[in-house]
Short mmCIF file of C-alpha atoms in Angstrom, two decimals:
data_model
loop_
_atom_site.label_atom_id
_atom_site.label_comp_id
_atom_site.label_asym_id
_atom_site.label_seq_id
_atom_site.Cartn_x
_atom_site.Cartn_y
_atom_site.Cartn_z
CA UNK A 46 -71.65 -16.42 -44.86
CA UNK A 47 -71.82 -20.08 -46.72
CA UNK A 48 -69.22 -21.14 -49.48
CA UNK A 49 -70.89 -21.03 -51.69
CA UNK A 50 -72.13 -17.51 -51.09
CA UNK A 51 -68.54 -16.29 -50.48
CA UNK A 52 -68.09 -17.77 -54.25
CA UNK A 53 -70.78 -15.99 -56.02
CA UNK A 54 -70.34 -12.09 -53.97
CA UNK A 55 -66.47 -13.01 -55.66
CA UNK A 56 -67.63 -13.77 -59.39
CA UNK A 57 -70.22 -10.81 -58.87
CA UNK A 58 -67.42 -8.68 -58.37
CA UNK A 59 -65.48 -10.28 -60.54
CA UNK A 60 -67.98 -9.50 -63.26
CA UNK A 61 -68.88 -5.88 -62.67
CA UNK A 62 -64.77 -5.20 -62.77
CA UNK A 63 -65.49 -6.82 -65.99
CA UNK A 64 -62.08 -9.20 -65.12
CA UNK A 65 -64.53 -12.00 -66.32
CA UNK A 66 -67.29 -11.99 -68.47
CA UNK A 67 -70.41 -14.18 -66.91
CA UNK A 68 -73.00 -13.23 -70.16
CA UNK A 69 -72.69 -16.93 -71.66
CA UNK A 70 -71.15 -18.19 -68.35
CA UNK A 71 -72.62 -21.56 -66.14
CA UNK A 72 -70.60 -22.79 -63.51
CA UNK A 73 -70.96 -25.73 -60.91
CA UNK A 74 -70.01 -24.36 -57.56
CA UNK A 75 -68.10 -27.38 -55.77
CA UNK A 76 -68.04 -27.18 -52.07
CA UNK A 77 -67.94 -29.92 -49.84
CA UNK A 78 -71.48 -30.10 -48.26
CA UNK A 79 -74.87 -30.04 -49.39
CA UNK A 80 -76.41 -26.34 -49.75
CA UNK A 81 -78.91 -25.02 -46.73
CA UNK A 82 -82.30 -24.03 -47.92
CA UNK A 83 -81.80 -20.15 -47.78
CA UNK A 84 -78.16 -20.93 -49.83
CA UNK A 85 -80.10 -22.82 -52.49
CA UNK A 86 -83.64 -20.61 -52.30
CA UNK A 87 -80.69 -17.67 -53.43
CA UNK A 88 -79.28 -19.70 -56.14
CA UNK A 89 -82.06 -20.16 -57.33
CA UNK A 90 -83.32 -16.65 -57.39
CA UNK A 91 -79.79 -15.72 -59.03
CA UNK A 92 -80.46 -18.51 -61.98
CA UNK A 93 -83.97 -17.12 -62.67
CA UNK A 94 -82.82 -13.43 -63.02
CA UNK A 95 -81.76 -12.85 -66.53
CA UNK A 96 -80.75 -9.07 -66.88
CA UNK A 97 -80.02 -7.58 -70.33
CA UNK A 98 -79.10 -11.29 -71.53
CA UNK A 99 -76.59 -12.24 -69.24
CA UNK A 100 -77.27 -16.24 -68.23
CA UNK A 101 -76.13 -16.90 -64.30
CA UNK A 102 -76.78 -20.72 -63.91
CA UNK A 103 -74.90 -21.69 -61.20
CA UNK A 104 -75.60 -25.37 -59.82
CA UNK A 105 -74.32 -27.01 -56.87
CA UNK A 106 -74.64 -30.84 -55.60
CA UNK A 107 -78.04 -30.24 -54.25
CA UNK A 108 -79.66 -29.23 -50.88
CA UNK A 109 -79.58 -31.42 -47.65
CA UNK A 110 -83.10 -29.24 -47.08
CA UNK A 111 -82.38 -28.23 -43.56
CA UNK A 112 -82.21 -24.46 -41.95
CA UNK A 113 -79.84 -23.21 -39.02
CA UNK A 114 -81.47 -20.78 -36.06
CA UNK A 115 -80.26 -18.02 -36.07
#
């Protein structure tokens, strides 16, 4: 699993243990390398779902646009 997939499973759980509160939450995930396609086709699923009001907009430093076999 990518970084920056690691990071969001954490804030998800984070959130439904209600330790943090992501409803008026956006965050810039900072890893080191540019997101792969399927990372950044899931962020932006997870930014366009808007449940009950809560606002997940989670950016990152972009895609490099390139997939991985496998």
């Amino acid at each position: 699993m990518h970084a920056e997939m690691k990071i969001l499973t954490m804030l998800d759980a984070l959130d439904k243990s209600q330790e943090i509160n992501l409803k008026q939450e956006q965050g810039y995930i900072g890893i080191s390398k540019l997101c792969c396609v399927p990372c950044q086709l899931m962020l932006d699923v997870i930014n366009e779902k808007n449940p009950a009001g809560r606002k997940k907009r989670f950016t990152t430093y972009g895609t490099h646009g390139g997939t991985y076999p496998g």
